[in-house]
Short mmCIF file of C-alpha atoms and ligand atoms in Angstrom, two decimals:
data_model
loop_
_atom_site.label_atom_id
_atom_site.label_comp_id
_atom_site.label_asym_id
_atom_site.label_seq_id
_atom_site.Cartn_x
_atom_site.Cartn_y
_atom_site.Cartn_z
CA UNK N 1 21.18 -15.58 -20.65
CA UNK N 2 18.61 -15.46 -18.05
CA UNK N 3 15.11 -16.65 -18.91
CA UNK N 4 11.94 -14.72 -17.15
CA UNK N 5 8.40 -15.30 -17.07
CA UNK N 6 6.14 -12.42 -16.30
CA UNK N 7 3.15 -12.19 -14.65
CA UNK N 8 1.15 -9.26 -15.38
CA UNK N 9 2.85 -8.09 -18.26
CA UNK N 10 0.32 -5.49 -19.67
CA UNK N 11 0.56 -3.48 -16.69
CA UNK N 12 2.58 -0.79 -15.38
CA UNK N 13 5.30 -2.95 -13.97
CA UNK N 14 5.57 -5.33 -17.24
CA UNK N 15 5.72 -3.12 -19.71
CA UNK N 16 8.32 -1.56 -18.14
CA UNK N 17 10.46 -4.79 -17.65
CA UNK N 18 9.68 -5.85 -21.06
CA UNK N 19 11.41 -2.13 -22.30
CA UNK N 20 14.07 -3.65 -20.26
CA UNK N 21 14.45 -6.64 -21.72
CA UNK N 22 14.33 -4.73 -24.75
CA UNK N 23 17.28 -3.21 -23.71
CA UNK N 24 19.42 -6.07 -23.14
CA UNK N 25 18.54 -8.82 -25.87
CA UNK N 26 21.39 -10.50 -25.44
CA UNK N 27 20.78 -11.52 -21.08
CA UNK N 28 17.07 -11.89 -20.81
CA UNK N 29 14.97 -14.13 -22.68
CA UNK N 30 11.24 -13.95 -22.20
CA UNK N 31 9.50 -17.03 -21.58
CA UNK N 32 6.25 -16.74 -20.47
CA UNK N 33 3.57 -14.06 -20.19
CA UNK N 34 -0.17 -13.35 -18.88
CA UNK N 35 -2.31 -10.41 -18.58
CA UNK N 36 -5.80 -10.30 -17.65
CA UNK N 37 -7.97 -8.70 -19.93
CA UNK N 38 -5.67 -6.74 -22.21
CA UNK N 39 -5.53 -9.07 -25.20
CA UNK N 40 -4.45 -7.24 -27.75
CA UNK N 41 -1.16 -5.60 -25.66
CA UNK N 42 -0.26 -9.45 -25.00
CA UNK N 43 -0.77 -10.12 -28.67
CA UNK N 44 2.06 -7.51 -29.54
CA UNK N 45 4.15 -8.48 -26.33
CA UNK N 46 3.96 -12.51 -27.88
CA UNK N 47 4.87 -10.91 -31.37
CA UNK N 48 7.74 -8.50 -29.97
CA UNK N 49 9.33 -11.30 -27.16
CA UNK N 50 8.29 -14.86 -28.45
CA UNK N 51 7.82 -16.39 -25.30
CA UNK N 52 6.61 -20.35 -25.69
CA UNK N 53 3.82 -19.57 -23.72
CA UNK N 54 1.31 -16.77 -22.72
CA UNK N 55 -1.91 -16.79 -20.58
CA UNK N 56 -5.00 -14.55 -20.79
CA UNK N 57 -7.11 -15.01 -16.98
CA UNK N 58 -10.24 -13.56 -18.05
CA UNK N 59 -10.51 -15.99 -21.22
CA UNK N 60 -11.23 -15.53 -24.72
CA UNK N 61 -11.90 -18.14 -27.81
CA UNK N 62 -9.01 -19.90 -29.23
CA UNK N 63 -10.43 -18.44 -32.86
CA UNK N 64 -9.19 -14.69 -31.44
CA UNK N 65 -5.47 -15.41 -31.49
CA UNK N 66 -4.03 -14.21 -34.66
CA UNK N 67 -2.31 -16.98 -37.14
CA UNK N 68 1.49 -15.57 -36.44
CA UNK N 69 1.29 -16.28 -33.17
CA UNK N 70 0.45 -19.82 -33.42
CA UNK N 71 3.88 -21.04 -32.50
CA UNK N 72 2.91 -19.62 -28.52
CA UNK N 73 1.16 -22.05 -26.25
CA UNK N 74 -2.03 -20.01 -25.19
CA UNK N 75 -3.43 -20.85 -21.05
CA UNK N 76 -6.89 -19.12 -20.77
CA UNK N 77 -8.91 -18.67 -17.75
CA UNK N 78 -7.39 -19.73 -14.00
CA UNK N 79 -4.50 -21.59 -14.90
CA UNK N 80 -2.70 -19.23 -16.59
CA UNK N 81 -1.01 -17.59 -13.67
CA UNK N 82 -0.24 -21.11 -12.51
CA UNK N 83 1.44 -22.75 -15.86
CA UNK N 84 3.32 -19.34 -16.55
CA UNK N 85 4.85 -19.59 -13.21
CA UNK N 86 5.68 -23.22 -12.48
CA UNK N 87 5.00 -25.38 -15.72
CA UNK N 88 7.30 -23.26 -17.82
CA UNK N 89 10.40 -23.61 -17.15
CA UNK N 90 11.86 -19.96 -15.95
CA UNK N 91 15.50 -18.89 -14.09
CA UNK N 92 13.04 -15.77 -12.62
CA UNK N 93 9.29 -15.37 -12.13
CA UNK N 94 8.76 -11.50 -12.12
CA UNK N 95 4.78 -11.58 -10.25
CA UNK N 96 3.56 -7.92 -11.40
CA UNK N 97 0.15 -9.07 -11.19
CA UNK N 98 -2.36 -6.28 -8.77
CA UNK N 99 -4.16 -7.71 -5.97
CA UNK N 100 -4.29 -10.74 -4.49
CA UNK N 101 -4.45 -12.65 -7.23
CA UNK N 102 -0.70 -12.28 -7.11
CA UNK N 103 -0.60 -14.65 -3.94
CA UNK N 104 -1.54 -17.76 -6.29
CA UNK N 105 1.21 -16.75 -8.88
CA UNK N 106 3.95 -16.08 -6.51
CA UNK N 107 3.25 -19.69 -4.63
CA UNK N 108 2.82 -21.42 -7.47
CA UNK N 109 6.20 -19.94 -8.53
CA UNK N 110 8.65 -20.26 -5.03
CA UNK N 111 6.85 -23.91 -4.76
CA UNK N 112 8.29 -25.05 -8.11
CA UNK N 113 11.62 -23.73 -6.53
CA UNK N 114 11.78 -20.07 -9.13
CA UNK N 115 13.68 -16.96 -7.90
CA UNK N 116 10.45 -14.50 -7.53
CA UNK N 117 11.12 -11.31 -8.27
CA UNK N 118 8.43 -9.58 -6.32
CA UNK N 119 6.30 -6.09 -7.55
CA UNK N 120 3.25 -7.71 -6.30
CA UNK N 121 3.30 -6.06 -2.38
CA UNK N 122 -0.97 -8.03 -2.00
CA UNK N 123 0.78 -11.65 -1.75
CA UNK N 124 3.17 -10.62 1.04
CA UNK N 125 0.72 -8.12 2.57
CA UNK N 126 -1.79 -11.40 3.06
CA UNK N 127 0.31 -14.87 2.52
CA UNK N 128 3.40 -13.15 4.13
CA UNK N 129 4.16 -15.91 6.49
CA UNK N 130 3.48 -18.78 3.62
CA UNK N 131 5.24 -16.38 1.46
CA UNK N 132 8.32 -16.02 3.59
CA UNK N 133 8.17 -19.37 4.55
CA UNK N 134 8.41 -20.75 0.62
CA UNK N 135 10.91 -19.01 -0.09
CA UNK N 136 13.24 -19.82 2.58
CA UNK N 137 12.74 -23.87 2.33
CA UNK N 138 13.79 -23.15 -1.89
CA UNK N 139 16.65 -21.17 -0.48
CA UNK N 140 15.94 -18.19 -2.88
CA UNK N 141 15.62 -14.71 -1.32
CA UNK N 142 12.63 -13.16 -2.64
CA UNK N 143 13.45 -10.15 -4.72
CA UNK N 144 11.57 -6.60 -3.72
CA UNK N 145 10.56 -4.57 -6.54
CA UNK N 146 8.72 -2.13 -5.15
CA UNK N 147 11.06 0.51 -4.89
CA UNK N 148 11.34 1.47 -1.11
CA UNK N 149 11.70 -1.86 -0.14
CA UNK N 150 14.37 -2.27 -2.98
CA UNK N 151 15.97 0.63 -1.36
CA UNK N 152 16.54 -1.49 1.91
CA UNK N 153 17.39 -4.27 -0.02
CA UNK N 154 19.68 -2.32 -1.93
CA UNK N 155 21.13 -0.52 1.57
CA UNK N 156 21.24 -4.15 3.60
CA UNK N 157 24.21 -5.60 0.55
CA UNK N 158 27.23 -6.01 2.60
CA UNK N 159 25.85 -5.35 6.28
CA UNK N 160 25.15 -8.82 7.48
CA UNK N 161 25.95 -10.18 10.26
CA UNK N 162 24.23 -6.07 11.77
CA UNK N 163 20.57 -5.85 11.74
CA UNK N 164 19.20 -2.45 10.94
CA UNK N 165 17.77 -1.19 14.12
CA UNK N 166 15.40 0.69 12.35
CA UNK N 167 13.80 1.15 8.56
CA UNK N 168 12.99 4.93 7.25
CA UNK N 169 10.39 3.86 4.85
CA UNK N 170 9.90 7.14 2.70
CA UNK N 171 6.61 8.15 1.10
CA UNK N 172 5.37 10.71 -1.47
CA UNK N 173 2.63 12.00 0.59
CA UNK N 174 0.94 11.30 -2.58
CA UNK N 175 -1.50 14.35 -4.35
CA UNK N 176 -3.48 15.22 -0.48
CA UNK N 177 -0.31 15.48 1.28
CA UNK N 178 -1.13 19.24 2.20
CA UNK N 179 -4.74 19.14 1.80
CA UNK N 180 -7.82 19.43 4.33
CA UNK N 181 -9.35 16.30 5.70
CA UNK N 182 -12.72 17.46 4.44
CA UNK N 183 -11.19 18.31 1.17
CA UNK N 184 -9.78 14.78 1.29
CA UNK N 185 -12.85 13.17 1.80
CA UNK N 186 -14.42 14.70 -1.38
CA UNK N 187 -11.66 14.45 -3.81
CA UNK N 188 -12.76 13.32 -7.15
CA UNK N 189 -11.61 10.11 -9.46
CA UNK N 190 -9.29 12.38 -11.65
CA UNK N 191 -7.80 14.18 -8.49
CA UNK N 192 -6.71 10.80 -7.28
CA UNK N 193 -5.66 9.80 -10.19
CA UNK N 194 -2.97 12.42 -10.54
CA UNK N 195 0.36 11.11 -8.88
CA UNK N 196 3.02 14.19 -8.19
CA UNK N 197 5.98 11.61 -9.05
CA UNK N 198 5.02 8.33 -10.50
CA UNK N 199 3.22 7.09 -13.06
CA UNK N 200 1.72 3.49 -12.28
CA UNK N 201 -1.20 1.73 -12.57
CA UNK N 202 -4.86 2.89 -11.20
CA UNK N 203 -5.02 0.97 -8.32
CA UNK N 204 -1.74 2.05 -6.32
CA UNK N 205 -1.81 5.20 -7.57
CA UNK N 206 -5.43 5.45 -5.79
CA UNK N 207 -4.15 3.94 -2.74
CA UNK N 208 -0.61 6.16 -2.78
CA UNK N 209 -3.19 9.29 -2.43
CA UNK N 210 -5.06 7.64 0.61
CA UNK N 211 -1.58 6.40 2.01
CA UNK N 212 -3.10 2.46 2.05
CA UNK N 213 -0.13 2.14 -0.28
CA UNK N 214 2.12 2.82 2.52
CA UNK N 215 0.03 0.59 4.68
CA UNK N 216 0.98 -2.51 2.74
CA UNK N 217 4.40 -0.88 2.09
CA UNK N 218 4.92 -1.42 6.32
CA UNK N 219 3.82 -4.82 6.12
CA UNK N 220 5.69 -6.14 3.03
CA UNK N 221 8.51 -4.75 5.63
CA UNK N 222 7.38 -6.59 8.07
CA UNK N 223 7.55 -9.58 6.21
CA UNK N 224 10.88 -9.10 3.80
CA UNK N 225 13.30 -7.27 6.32
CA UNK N 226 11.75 -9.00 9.40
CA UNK N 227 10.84 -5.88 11.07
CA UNK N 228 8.27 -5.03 13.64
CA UNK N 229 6.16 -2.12 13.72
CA UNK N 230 7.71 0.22 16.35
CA UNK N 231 11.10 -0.05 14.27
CA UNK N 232 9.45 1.09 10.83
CA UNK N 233 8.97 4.76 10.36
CA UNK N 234 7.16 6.72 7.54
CA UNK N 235 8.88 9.52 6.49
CA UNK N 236 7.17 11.90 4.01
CA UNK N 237 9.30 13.04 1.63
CA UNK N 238 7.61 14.96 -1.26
CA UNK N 239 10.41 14.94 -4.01
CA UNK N 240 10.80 10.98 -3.84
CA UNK N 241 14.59 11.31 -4.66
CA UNK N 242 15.42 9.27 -0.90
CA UNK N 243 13.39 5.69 -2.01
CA UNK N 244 13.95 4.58 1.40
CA UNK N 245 17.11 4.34 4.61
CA UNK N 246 18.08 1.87 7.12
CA UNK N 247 19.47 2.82 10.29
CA UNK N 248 22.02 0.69 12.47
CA UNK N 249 22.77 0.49 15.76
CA UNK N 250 26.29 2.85 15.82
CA UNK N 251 23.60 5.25 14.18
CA UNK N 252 24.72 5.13 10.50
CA UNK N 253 21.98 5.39 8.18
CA UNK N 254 21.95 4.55 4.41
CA UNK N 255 20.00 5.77 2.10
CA UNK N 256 19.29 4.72 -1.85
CA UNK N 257 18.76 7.43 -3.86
CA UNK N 258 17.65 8.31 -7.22
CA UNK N 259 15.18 9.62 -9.97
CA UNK N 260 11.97 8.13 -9.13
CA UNK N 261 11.81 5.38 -12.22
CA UNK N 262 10.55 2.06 -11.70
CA UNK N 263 12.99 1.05 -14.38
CA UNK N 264 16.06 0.94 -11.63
CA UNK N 265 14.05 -0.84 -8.85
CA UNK N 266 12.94 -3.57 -11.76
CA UNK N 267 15.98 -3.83 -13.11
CA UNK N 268 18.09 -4.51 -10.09
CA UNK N 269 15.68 -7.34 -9.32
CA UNK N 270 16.08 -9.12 -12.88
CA UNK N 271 20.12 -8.51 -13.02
CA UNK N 272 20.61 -9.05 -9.13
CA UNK N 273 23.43 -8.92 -7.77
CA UNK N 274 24.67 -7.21 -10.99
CA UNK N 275 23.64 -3.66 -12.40
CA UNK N 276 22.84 -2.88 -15.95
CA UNK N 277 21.58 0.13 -17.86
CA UNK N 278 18.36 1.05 -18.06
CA UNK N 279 17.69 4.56 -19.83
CA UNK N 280 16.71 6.67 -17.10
CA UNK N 281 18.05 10.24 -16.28
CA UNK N 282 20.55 10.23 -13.78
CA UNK N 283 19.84 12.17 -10.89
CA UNK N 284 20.89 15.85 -10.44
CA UNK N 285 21.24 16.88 -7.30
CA UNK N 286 21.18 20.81 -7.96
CA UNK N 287 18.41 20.79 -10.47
CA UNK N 288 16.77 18.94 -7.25
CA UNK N 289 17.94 21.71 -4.79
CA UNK N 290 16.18 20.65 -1.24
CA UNK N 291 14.87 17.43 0.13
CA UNK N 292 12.71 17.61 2.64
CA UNK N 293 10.71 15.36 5.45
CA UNK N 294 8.30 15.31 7.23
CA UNK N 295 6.09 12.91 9.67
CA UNK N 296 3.33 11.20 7.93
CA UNK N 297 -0.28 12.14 9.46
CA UNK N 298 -2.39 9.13 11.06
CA UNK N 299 -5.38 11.27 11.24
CA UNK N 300 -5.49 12.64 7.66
CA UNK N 301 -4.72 9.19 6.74
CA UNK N 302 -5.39 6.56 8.74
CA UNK N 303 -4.71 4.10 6.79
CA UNK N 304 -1.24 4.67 8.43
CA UNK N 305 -2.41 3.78 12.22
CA UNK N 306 -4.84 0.87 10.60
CA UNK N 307 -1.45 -0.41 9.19
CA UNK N 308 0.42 -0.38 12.44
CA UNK N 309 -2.97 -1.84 14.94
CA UNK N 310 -3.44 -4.98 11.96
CA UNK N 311 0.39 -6.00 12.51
CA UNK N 312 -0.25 -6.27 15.88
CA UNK N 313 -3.79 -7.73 15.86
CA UNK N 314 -2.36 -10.94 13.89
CA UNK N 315 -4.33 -13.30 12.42
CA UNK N 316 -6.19 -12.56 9.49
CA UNK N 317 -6.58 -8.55 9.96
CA UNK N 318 -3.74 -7.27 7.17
CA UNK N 319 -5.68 -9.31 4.88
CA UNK N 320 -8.77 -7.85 5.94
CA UNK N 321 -7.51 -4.78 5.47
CA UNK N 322 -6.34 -5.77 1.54
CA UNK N 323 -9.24 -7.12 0.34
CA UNK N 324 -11.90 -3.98 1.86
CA UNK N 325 -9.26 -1.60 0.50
CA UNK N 326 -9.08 -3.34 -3.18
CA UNK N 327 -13.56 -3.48 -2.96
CA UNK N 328 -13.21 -0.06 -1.63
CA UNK N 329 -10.69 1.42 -3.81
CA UNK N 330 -12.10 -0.40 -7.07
CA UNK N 331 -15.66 1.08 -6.31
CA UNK N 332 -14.20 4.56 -5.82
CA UNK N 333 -12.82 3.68 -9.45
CA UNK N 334 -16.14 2.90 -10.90
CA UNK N 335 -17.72 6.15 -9.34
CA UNK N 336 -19.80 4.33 -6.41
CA UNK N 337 -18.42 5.89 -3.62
CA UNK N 338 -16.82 9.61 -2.32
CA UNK N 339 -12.80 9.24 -1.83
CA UNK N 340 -13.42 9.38 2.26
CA UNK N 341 -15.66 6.47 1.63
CA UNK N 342 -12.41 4.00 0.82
CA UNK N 343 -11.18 4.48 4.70
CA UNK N 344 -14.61 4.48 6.09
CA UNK N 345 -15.34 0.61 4.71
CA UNK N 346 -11.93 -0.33 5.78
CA UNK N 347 -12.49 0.68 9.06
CA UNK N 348 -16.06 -1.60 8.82
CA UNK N 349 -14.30 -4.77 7.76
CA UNK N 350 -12.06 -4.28 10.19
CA UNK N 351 -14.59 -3.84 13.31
CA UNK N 352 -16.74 -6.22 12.22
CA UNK N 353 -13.87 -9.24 11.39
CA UNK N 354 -12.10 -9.62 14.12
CA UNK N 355 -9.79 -12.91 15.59
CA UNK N 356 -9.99 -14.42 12.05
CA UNK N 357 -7.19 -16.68 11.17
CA UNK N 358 -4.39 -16.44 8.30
CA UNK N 359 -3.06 -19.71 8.83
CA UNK N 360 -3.57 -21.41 5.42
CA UNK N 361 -4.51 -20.14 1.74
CA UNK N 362 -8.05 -21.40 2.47
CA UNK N 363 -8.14 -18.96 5.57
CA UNK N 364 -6.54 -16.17 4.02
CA UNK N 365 -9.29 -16.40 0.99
CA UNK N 366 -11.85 -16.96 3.39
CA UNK N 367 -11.15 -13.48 5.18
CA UNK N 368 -10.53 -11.46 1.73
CA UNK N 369 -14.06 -12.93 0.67
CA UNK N 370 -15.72 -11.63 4.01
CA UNK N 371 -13.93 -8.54 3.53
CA UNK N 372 -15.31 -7.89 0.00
CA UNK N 373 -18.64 -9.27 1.54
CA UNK N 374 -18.89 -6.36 4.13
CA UNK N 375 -17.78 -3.55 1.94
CA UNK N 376 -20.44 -4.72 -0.99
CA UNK N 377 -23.28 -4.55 2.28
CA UNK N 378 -22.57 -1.14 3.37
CA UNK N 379 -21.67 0.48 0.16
CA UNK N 380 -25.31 1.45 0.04
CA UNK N 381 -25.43 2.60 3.57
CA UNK N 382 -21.98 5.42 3.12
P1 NAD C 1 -1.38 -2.40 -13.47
O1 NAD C 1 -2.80 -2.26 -13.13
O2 NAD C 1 -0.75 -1.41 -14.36
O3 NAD C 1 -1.12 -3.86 -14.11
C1 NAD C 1 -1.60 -5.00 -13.51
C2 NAD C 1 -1.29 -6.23 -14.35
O4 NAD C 1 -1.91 -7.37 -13.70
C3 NAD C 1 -1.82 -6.19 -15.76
O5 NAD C 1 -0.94 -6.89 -16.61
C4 NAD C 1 -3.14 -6.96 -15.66
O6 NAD C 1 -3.48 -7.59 -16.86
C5 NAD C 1 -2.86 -7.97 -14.59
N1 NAD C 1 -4.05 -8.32 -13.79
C6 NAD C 1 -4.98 -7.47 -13.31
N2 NAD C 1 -5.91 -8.14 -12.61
C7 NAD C 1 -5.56 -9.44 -12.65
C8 NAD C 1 -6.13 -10.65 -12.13
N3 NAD C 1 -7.27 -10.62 -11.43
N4 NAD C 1 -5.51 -11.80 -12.37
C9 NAD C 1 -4.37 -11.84 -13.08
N5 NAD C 1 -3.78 -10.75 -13.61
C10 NAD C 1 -4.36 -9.56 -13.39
O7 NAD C 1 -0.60 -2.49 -12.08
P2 NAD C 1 0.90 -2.03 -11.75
O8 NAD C 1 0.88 -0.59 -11.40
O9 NAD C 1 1.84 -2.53 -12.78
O10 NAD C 1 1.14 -2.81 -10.37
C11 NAD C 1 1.36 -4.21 -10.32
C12 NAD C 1 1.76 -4.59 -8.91
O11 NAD C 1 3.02 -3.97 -8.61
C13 NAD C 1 0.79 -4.10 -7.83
O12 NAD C 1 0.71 -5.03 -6.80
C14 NAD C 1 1.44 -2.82 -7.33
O13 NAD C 1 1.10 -2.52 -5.99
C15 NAD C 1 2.92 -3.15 -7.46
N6 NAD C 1 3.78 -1.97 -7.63
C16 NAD C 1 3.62 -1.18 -8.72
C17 NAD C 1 4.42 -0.03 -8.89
C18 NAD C 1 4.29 0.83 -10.09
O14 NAD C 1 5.10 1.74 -10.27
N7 NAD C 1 3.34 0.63 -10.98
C19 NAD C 1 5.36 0.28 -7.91
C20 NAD C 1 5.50 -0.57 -6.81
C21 NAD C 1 4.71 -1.69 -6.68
MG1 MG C 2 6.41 1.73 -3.32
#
């Protein structure tokens, strides 16, 4: 029986581990669970999985939880994240939290010595050093959820001592892949919102249509496979059956695929290194037909070169990047700003804070607050 705690488990990732988990009763047992604001999903999860304790971060009165559930330790406000991931004791800390407020969790979790299981891509796309670092002195690899970089995981089993010389990291294209850069620039909330092959929360499925999604995808390579820029390419590949190929040096190259369902990705994580079951369709390759690929395009989307010139800048600048594109992309949510306005106030942040340094937390909160700081200032001015 493995025990997990899950962070974030209202959202698109946790539900989906928790149908999992479902699924196979008798080797997972849930021990721990926060959302944010969702009370009343975590109220059913508590009811359903019976963890001993579950954590609500934006904090309601003790009076709201219902009588049955009284048996479940209840963390409001900051600490939640904390107590679900290092207090309670866990064999696997799955950190599906969005944002950077997964960076806390997934610290708090590798320095109390817990196998992370990693859906989060904000804590490796800012802390990635501290990140990397953790998990290394606990001796636990961290375990990629997100499903290209479970792909390379998944490809890398069995090839060590080699080094892939270089990562094929695919992408969707998301729903602008063939449209006009003016069109892109004026696409509207519901346009956005409508993903041609997954179904995930708001927030990445915003940023998968203005390719900042890949953006953090190449750094959470980067910082999991160890790779530098030059030796990741984007490959657009509209039918997201290929999640993802490594290359070696004789010129093999394998790829993972499959149908695109988080379910696999999630699940390899929790059962790692075994497989189990996990209810999706299995893929057929003639129903598919064709796969196709093609470059991505930096000036359509240049989130892709902003991506490439922040790995090299150093410092501070990825996280930069994060926290404009979470102000940016969360205003283009609430209706403040056109979709062309989400690059535009990344590219601000990013001019105006420059040589900033990621060396500690207290740096790398420091630049996501200037970051939010500048996009707030010129939202007016767009
Ligand atoms: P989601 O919006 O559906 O769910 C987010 C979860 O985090 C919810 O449980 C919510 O309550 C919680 N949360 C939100 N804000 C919080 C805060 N400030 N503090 C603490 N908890 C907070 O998101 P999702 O689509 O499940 O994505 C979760 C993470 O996994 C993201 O980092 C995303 O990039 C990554 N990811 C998701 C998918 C996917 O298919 N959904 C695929 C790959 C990677
Ligand atoms: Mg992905």
């Amino acid at each position: 029986m493995t025990t997990i705690s899950i962070l974030g488990s209202t959202g698109s990732i946790g539900t989906q581990a928790l149908s999992l988990v479902k699924l196979h009763p008798d080797r997972f047992q849930v021990t721990a669970l926060t959302a944010h604001s969702n009370k009343d999903l975590l109220f059913e999860q508590v009811r359903a999985f019976r963890p001993q304790m579950a954590g609500l971060t934006q904090p309601i009165p003790e009076s709201e939880i219902p009588e049955d559930l009284r048996f479940c330790r209840f963390v409001m406000g900051h600490d939640a994240l904390r107590v679900a991931a290092a207090e309670i004791p866990a064999d696997e800390v799955l950190v599906s939290v969005v944002g950077i407020a997964g960076l806390e969790g997934v610290m708090a979790a590798l320095n109390a010595g817990r196998q992370v299981l990693l859906a989060n891509k904000e804590a490796l796309v800012t802390g990635g050093h501290l990140v990397t670092d953790a998990a290394r002195r606990i001796g636990k690899p961290l375990l990629p959820v997100d499903s290209e970089h479970s792909a390379i995981f998944q490809c890398l089993q069995g090839a060590a001592p080699n080094k892939p010389r270089r990562i094929l990291l695919t992408a969707s294209g998301g729903p602008f892949r063939t449209w006009k850069r003016e069109d892109i620039e004026n696409a509207t909330r519901e346009q956005a919102l409508k993903h041609p092959n997954w179904s995930m929360g708001a927030k990445i499925t915003v940023d998968s249509a203005s390719m900042f999604n890949k953006a953090l995808e190449i750094m959470e390579v980067r910082w999991l496979f160890g790779m530098q820029p030059r030796d990741i390419q984007v490959v657009v590949h509209p039918q997201s059956i290929v999640h993802s190929a490594v290359e070696f040096d004789d010129g093999a190259v394998l790829a993972q695929l499959g149908v695109p369902d988080m379910r696999v990705p999630i699940q390899y994580a929790m059962a790692y290194p075994e497989r189990l079951t996990t209810g999706c369709e299995p893929l057929d390759l003639f129903k598919v037909g064709t796969l196709t690929f093609e470059p991505g395009d930096p000036v359509r989307f240049p989130a892709l070169r902003l991506a490439v010139e922040c790995l090299e800048a150093g410092g501070a600048a990825c996280t930069v990047l994060n926290g404009a594109n979470e102000a940016a992309n969360a205003a283009f949510l609430r209706g403040e700003i056109p979709f062309g306005g989400i690059t535009r106030l990344v590219e601000a942040a990013l001019d105006r804070l420059t040589g900033l340094p990621a060396d500690t937390l207290a740096d790398i909160y420091a630049a996501d607050r200037m970051a939010r700081e500048v996009v707030a200032e010129r939202i007016g001015r767009l």
